[in-house]
Amino acid sequence: MSDLGHVLVLAGGLSYEREVSIRSGRRVAEALRAAGVDVETRDTDATLVPAVLADPPDAAFVTLHGGAGEDGAIRSVLELLGVPYVGATPDACHVAFDKPTAKAVVGSWGLHTPDSVALPKETFHDLGASAVLARIVDRLGLPLFVKPSRGGSALGASIVRSAEELPPAMVGCFAYGDTALIEKYVQGVEVAVSVVDLGDGPVALPPVEILPDGGVYDYSARYTAGRTEFFAPARLTEEETEACAAMAVTAHTALGLRDISRTDLIVDASGRPYFLEVNVAPGMTETSLLPMAAEAAGRDLGILCRGLLEIAAQRG
């Protein structure tokens, strides 16, 4: 049994990724119970603060995705309540959750990241959409990848292979956020590298290669069993694997993250990895990448999560 008293798993929330968060929370809670931890799962509604004040947990594991789960807001509330938690601080979340800002930070540390433009909806409309989009195509070339500057699960994201596809891609993107990130699309092997720190510094788990059946790792491909083929560890050379691991650990460090993260990247034909984005609350569902990486490393998910919670509890 664990030395922890009872712990809180936060899941649900009101973001577009609510259902994914519920599945993540369920899996983490089941894994922790199997590892001998007394777990309570709660949504982030009006009952949360009174419940925590009445029975403070030893620590919390945040499995909220998007919105308040990754922008630091719920972590700020946990700090106000005096509840230690697994994961990055609010300040680090603010930086990591905003993709253009995260790209700028890791770029300053020497990591390669695709050329891009961040375009707020107001600027897009005020300057004339067609003129702005034409300049983007001239500047970055085709194909492009369009996604909201915040959020996850590939909601509002799409590949643009022709100039005619760019306007509808922007409209779809703005349905999920006020700023679009338009990147030069890098063709290559899509890889996710999870990083964990159990007290001896951040360590990369084996990279997971992602091969969606339709060629695009969209929401359906992410969360529908059988839609995507995964390879854990990824089918990379030793040099490529080491480069991906180094990139993920560097991104984790550069962004000031803590305990756990997942970096998404592309390895091009020359073997060079490109940073795409980082997740401060990685998915934990049955089709999520961090649990696959943990299994490939021979780590039990429940014991891993218990270790992270014990570290958080020690921080007080």
Tab-separated table of C-alpha atoms in Angstrom:
chain	number	residue	atom	x	y	z
A	1	MET	CA	0.000	0.000	0.000
A	2	SER	CA	1.028	3.591	-0.564
A	3	ASP	CA	2.091	5.994	2.183
A	4	LEU	CA	-0.223	8.539	0.595
A	5	GLY	CA	-3.538	9.255	2.257
A	6	HIS	CA	-6.314	10.011	-0.171
A	7	VAL	CA	-5.554	11.747	-3.459
A	8	LEU	CA	-7.706	13.681	-5.868
A	9	VAL	CA	-7.915	13.046	-9.606
A	10	LEU	CA	-9.399	16.019	-11.439
A	11	ALA	CA	-11.214	15.163	-14.659
A	12	GLY	CA	-13.915	16.624	-16.868
A	13	GLY	CA	-14.028	20.409	-16.970
A	14	LEU	CA	-15.826	22.502	-19.563
A	15	SER	CA	-13.346	22.530	-22.456
A	16	TYR	CA	-13.959	20.917	-25.836
A	17	GLU	CA	-11.871	18.012	-24.537
A	18	ARG	CA	-14.177	17.172	-21.616
A	19	GLU	CA	-14.954	13.608	-22.726
A	20	VAL	CA	-11.279	12.825	-23.299
A	21	SER	CA	-10.468	14.223	-19.852
A	22	ILE	CA	-13.077	12.006	-18.229
A	23	ARG	CA	-11.537	8.961	-19.908
A	24	SER	CA	-8.047	10.052	-18.824
A	25	GLY	CA	-9.177	10.547	-15.249
A	26	ARG	CA	-10.894	7.178	-15.151
A	27	ARG	CA	-7.777	5.380	-16.336
A	28	VAL	CA	-5.452	7.192	-13.919
A	29	ALA	CA	-7.820	6.519	-11.012
A	30	GLU	CA	-8.057	2.806	-11.877
A	31	ALA	CA	-4.278	2.528	-12.220
A	32	LEU	CA	-3.712	4.285	-8.891
A	33	ARG	CA	-6.211	2.077	-7.081
A	34	ALA	CA	-4.420	-0.966	-8.483
A	35	ALA	CA	-1.218	0.516	-7.031
A	36	GLY	CA	-2.773	0.772	-3.569
A	37	VAL	CA	-3.786	4.450	-3.552
A	38	ASP	CA	-7.042	5.794	-2.080
A	39	VAL	CA	-8.445	7.845	-4.979
A	40	GLU	CA	-11.305	10.303	-5.274
A	41	THR	CA	-12.244	11.615	-8.728
A	42	ARG	CA	-13.874	15.031	-9.031
A	43	ASP	CA	-15.029	17.356	-11.762
A	44	THR	CA	-14.155	21.060	-11.669
A	45	ASP	CA	-17.575	22.381	-10.724
A	46	ALA	CA	-18.986	24.407	-7.832
A	47	THR	CA	-18.641	21.466	-5.441
A	48	LEU	CA	-14.860	21.211	-5.799
A	49	VAL	CA	-13.661	23.973	-3.460
A	50	PRO	CA	-16.029	23.127	-0.560
A	51	ALA	CA	-15.137	19.438	-0.877
A	52	VAL	CA	-11.408	20.142	-0.819
A	53	LEU	CA	-11.726	22.490	2.156
A	54	ALA	CA	-13.764	19.908	4.051
A	55	ASP	CA	-11.377	17.024	3.324
A	56	PRO	CA	-8.023	18.211	1.914
A	57	PRO	CA	-6.271	15.572	-0.209
A	58	ASP	CA	-2.593	14.798	0.149
A	59	ALA	CA	-2.086	15.649	-3.522
A	60	ALA	CA	-3.955	16.036	-6.797
A	61	PHE	CA	-3.414	14.587	-10.260
A	62	VAL	CA	-4.746	16.909	-12.978
A	63	THR	CA	-6.129	15.068	-16.009
A	64	LEU	CA	-7.960	18.089	-17.418
A	65	HIS	CA	-7.157	18.777	-21.066
A	66	GLY	CA	-7.429	22.110	-22.863
A	67	GLY	CA	-8.670	25.309	-21.247
A	68	ALA	CA	-8.351	25.459	-17.497
A	69	GLY	CA	-6.611	22.102	-17.375
A	70	GLU	CA	-3.520	23.255	-19.236
A	71	ASP	CA	-3.505	27.060	-19.074
A	72	GLY	CA	-2.648	27.096	-15.370
A	73	ALA	CA	-6.009	28.253	-14.030
A	74	ILE	CA	-7.005	25.150	-12.074
A	75	ARG	CA	-3.461	24.842	-10.756
A	76	SER	CA	-3.715	28.386	-9.414
A	77	VAL	CA	-6.879	27.371	-7.565
A	78	LEU	CA	-5.141	24.302	-6.145
A	79	GLU	CA	-2.336	26.540	-4.869
A	80	LEU	CA	-4.904	28.850	-3.259
A	81	LEU	CA	-6.349	25.789	-1.532
A	82	GLY	CA	-2.921	24.571	-0.425
A	83	VAL	CA	-3.221	21.325	-2.408
A	84	PRO	CA	0.042	20.049	-3.934
A	85	TYR	CA	-0.382	18.665	-7.441
A	86	VAL	CA	1.432	16.770	-10.157
A	87	GLY	CA	2.685	18.871	-13.044
A	88	ALA	CA	3.783	22.304	-14.118
A	89	THR	CA	3.189	25.500	-12.182
A	90	PRO	CA	0.641	28.067	-13.433
A	91	ASP	CA	3.357	30.334	-14.856
A	92	ALA	CA	4.945	27.504	-16.839
A	93	CYS	CA	1.530	26.409	-18.093
A	94	HIS	CA	0.796	29.907	-19.405
A	95	VAL	CA	3.898	29.729	-21.585
A	96	ALA	CA	3.622	26.102	-22.707
A	97	PHE	CA	-0.114	26.188	-23.473
A	98	ASP	CA	0.278	29.031	-25.973
A	99	LYS	CA	1.839	27.271	-28.963
A	100	PRO	CA	3.457	30.325	-30.642
A	101	THR	CA	5.037	31.344	-27.330
A	102	ALA	CA	6.262	27.815	-26.644
A	103	LYS	CA	7.762	27.619	-30.145
A	104	ALA	CA	9.593	30.908	-29.573
A	105	VAL	CA	11.008	29.723	-26.237
A	106	VAL	CA	12.259	26.350	-27.478
A	107	GLY	CA	13.568	28.010	-30.635
A	108	SER	CA	15.698	30.295	-28.467
A	109	TRP	CA	17.201	27.115	-26.970
A	110	GLY	CA	18.253	25.948	-30.414
A	111	LEU	CA	15.461	23.497	-31.180
A	112	HIS	CA	14.157	23.301	-34.735
A	113	THR	CA	10.481	24.145	-35.170
A	114	PRO	CA	8.543	24.717	-38.419
A	115	ASP	CA	8.330	28.269	-39.777
A	116	SER	CA	4.972	29.723	-38.818
A	117	VAL	CA	2.675	32.724	-38.492
A	118	ALA	CA	0.235	33.343	-35.636
A	119	LEU	CA	-2.846	35.226	-36.785
A	120	PRO	CA	-5.589	36.497	-34.456
A	121	LYS	CA	-9.120	36.411	-35.828
A	122	GLU	CA	-9.449	40.207	-35.600
A	123	THR	CA	-6.300	40.804	-37.658
A	124	PHE	CA	-7.433	38.211	-40.167
A	125	HIS	CA	-10.687	40.105	-40.736
A	126	ASP	CA	-9.472	43.686	-40.338
A	127	LEU	CA	-6.662	43.437	-42.894
A	128	GLY	CA	-8.651	41.516	-45.470
A	129	ALA	CA	-8.608	37.761	-45.345
A	130	SER	CA	-7.736	37.049	-48.968
A	131	ALA	CA	-4.756	39.423	-49.051
A	132	VAL	CA	-3.336	38.103	-45.785
A	133	LEU	CA	-3.765	34.461	-46.768
A	134	ALA	CA	-2.087	35.044	-50.127
A	135	ARG	CA	0.958	36.469	-48.364
A	136	ILE	CA	1.056	33.500	-45.973
A	137	VAL	CA	1.139	31.064	-48.889
A	138	ASP	CA	3.860	33.158	-50.596
A	139	ARG	CA	5.899	33.312	-47.393
A	140	LEU	CA	5.587	29.741	-46.059
A	141	GLY	CA	4.727	27.784	-49.179
A	142	LEU	CA	2.521	24.696	-49.334
A	143	PRO	CA	1.505	22.424	-47.737
A	144	LEU	CA	0.628	24.124	-44.457
A	145	PHE	CA	-0.756	22.964	-41.128
A	146	VAL	CA	-3.376	25.132	-39.413
A	147	LYS	CA	-4.315	24.739	-35.742
A	148	PRO	CA	-5.596	26.863	-32.851
A	149	SER	CA	-2.821	28.528	-30.883
A	150	ARG	CA	-4.274	26.958	-27.748
A	151	GLY	CA	-6.024	23.674	-27.091
A	152	GLY	CA	-5.355	20.108	-28.066
A	153	SER	CA	-6.717	16.815	-29.379
A	154	ALA	CA	-6.283	18.232	-32.920
A	155	LEU	CA	-9.602	20.061	-32.633
A	156	GLY	CA	-9.766	22.745	-35.340
A	157	ALA	CA	-6.539	21.485	-36.930
A	158	SER	CA	-6.101	20.561	-40.598
A	159	ILE	CA	-3.554	20.123	-43.386
A	160	VAL	CA	-3.755	22.639	-46.236
A	161	ARG	CA	-2.405	21.345	-49.547
A	162	SER	CA	-3.687	24.115	-51.841
A	163	ALA	CA	-4.360	27.845	-51.523
A	164	GLU	CA	-8.082	27.146	-51.953
A	165	GLU	CA	-8.095	24.974	-48.833
A	166	LEU	CA	-6.671	27.685	-46.583
A	167	PRO	CA	-9.813	29.870	-46.037
A	168	PRO	CA	-12.042	26.980	-44.856
A	169	ALA	CA	-9.188	25.697	-42.698
A	170	MET	CA	-8.985	29.081	-41.003
A	171	VAL	CA	-12.741	29.130	-40.409
A	172	GLY	CA	-12.564	25.660	-38.877
A	173	CYS	CA	-9.650	26.719	-36.698
A	174	PHE	CA	-11.374	29.878	-35.440
A	175	ALA	CA	-14.299	27.731	-34.281
A	176	TYR	CA	-11.977	26.483	-31.508
A	177	GLY	CA	-9.890	29.553	-30.710
A	178	ASP	CA	-9.316	33.227	-31.414
A	179	THR	CA	-5.807	32.828	-32.849
A	180	ALA	CA	-4.668	30.490	-35.609
A	181	LEU	CA	-1.145	29.105	-35.863
A	182	ILE	CA	-0.233	28.459	-39.488
A	183	GLU	CA	2.885	26.319	-39.842
A	184	LYS	CA	4.889	25.068	-42.767
A	185	TYR	CA	3.967	21.390	-42.945
A	186	VAL	CA	6.931	19.098	-42.365
A	187	GLN	CA	6.604	15.695	-44.003
A	188	GLY	CA	7.988	12.879	-41.907
A	189	VAL	CA	7.448	10.456	-39.054
A	190	GLU	CA	5.106	11.763	-36.354
A	191	VAL	CA	6.467	10.982	-32.893
A	192	ALA	CA	5.483	11.749	-29.306
A	193	VAL	CA	8.057	11.701	-26.510
A	194	SER	CA	6.854	11.691	-22.917
A	195	VAL	CA	9.074	13.025	-20.140
A	196	VAL	CA	8.822	12.106	-16.467
A	197	ASP	CA	10.792	13.326	-13.466
A	198	LEU	CA	10.637	11.138	-10.379
A	199	GLY	CA	13.193	13.192	-8.494
A	200	ASP	CA	16.386	12.565	-10.435
A	201	GLY	CA	15.767	14.992	-13.277
A	202	PRO	CA	13.618	14.744	-16.416
A	203	VAL	CA	13.949	11.478	-18.360
A	204	ALA	CA	12.467	10.699	-21.770
A	205	LEU	CA	10.377	7.554	-22.136
A	206	PRO	CA	10.641	5.595	-25.401
A	207	PRO	CA	9.268	7.592	-28.354
A	208	VAL	CA	5.901	6.494	-29.735
A	209	GLU	CA	5.424	6.571	-33.523
A	210	ILE	CA	1.971	7.544	-34.772
A	211	LEU	CA	0.592	6.181	-38.051
A	212	PRO	CA	-3.059	7.249	-38.576
A	213	ASP	CA	-5.055	5.347	-41.182
A	214	GLY	CA	-6.089	8.519	-43.005
A	215	GLY	CA	-2.689	10.146	-42.858
A	216	VAL	CA	-3.846	12.828	-40.383
A	217	TYR	CA	-3.766	12.358	-36.601
A	218	ASP	CA	-7.082	14.147	-36.020
A	219	TYR	CA	-9.552	13.843	-33.130
A	220	SER	CA	-11.146	10.673	-34.472
A	221	ALA	CA	-7.777	9.048	-35.171
A	222	ARG	CA	-6.635	9.906	-31.642
A	223	TYR	CA	-9.550	8.503	-29.693
A	224	THR	CA	-11.118	5.803	-31.859
A	225	ALA	CA	-9.553	2.402	-31.269
A	226	GLY	CA	-8.163	0.921	-34.468
A	227	ARG	CA	-7.977	4.198	-36.396
A	228	THR	CA	-4.260	4.654	-35.728
A	229	GLU	CA	-1.335	2.265	-35.606
A	230	PHE	CA	1.247	2.933	-32.920
A	231	PHE	CA	4.814	1.738	-32.584
A	232	ALA	CA	6.358	1.872	-29.119
A	233	PRO	CA	9.224	2.314	-29.342
A	234	ALA	CA	9.139	4.218	-32.627
A	235	ARG	CA	10.837	2.748	-35.698
A	236	LEU	CA	13.714	5.220	-35.633
A	237	THR	CA	17.459	4.852	-35.832
A	238	GLU	CA	19.432	5.045	-32.605
A	239	GLU	CA	20.618	8.541	-33.535
A	240	GLU	CA	17.059	9.709	-34.314
A	241	THR	CA	15.764	8.228	-31.070
A	242	GLU	CA	18.461	10.021	-29.076
A	243	ALA	CA	17.745	13.309	-30.890
A	244	CYS	CA	14.021	13.026	-30.151
A	245	ALA	CA	14.647	12.243	-26.484
A	246	ALA	CA	17.045	15.179	-26.177
A	247	MET	CA	14.519	17.501	-27.832
A	248	ALA	CA	11.737	16.484	-25.444
A	249	VAL	CA	13.916	16.880	-22.342
A	250	THR	CA	15.209	20.238	-23.589
A	251	ALA	CA	11.666	21.466	-24.284
A	252	HIS	CA	10.561	20.311	-20.812
A	253	THR	CA	13.481	22.197	-19.265
A	254	ALA	CA	13.284	25.316	-21.433
A	255	LEU	CA	9.598	25.782	-20.665
A	256	GLY	CA	10.118	25.303	-16.943
A	257	LEU	CA	7.883	22.243	-16.755
A	258	ARG	CA	7.721	19.823	-13.861
A	259	ASP	CA	7.017	16.138	-13.208
A	260	ILE	CA	5.456	15.164	-16.524
A	261	SER	CA	5.033	16.384	-20.104
A	262	ARG	CA	4.709	15.113	-23.653
A	263	THR	CA	6.398	16.691	-26.669
A	264	ASP	CA	4.979	16.152	-30.149
A	265	LEU	CA	7.436	16.308	-33.021
A	266	ILE	CA	8.081	15.317	-36.624
A	267	VAL	CA	11.244	13.569	-37.826
A	268	ASP	CA	11.931	14.556	-41.444
A	269	ALA	CA	13.573	12.435	-44.144
A	270	SER	CA	17.038	13.593	-43.093
A	271	GLY	CA	16.462	12.394	-39.520
A	272	ARG	CA	16.067	15.887	-38.037
A	273	PRO	CA	13.310	16.282	-35.429
A	274	TYR	CA	11.092	19.379	-35.439
A	275	PHE	CA	9.298	20.554	-32.288
A	276	LEU	CA	5.552	20.988	-32.798
A	277	GLU	CA	4.079	21.485	-29.335
A	278	VAL	CA	4.226	20.329	-25.739
A	279	ASN	CA	1.457	19.040	-23.487
A	280	VAL	CA	1.527	19.756	-19.757
A	281	ALA	CA	-1.382	17.376	-19.038
A	282	PRO	CA	-0.821	14.468	-21.439
A	283	GLY	CA	-3.736	12.229	-22.320
A	284	MET	CA	-4.071	9.059	-20.255
A	285	THR	CA	-6.819	7.233	-22.160
A	286	GLU	CA	-6.596	3.719	-23.574
A	287	THR	CA	-5.338	5.176	-26.880
A	288	SER	CA	-3.079	7.852	-25.361
A	289	LEU	CA	0.639	8.037	-25.917
A	290	LEU	CA	2.179	8.438	-22.461
A	291	PRO	CA	0.726	5.138	-21.148
A	292	MET	CA	2.059	3.409	-24.281
A	293	ALA	CA	5.491	4.902	-23.664
A	294	ALA	CA	5.411	3.840	-20.016
A	295	GLU	CA	4.550	0.284	-21.032
A	296	ALA	CA	7.356	0.265	-23.612
A	297	ALA	CA	9.726	1.326	-20.839
A	298	GLY	CA	8.509	-1.512	-18.606
A	299	ARG	CA	6.879	0.890	-16.147
A	300	ASP	CA	3.534	0.225	-14.487
A	301	LEU	CA	1.263	3.239	-15.043
A	302	GLY	CA	-0.207	3.165	-11.552
A	303	ILE	CA	3.183	2.981	-9.851
A	304	LEU	CA	4.457	5.798	-12.085
A	305	CYS	CA	1.490	8.031	-11.231
A	306	ARG	CA	1.805	7.115	-7.540
A	307	GLY	CA	5.463	8.150	-7.598
A	308	LEU	CA	4.577	11.497	-9.138
A	309	LEU	CA	1.906	12.079	-6.504
A	310	GLU	CA	4.331	11.204	-3.697
A	311	ILE	CA	6.794	13.778	-5.027
A	312	ALA	CA	4.027	16.371	-5.245
A	313	ALA	CA	2.923	15.609	-1.687
A	314	GLN	CA	6.485	16.061	-0.430
A	315	ARG	CA	6.550	19.538	-1.958
A	316	GLY	CA	3.613	20.346	0.275
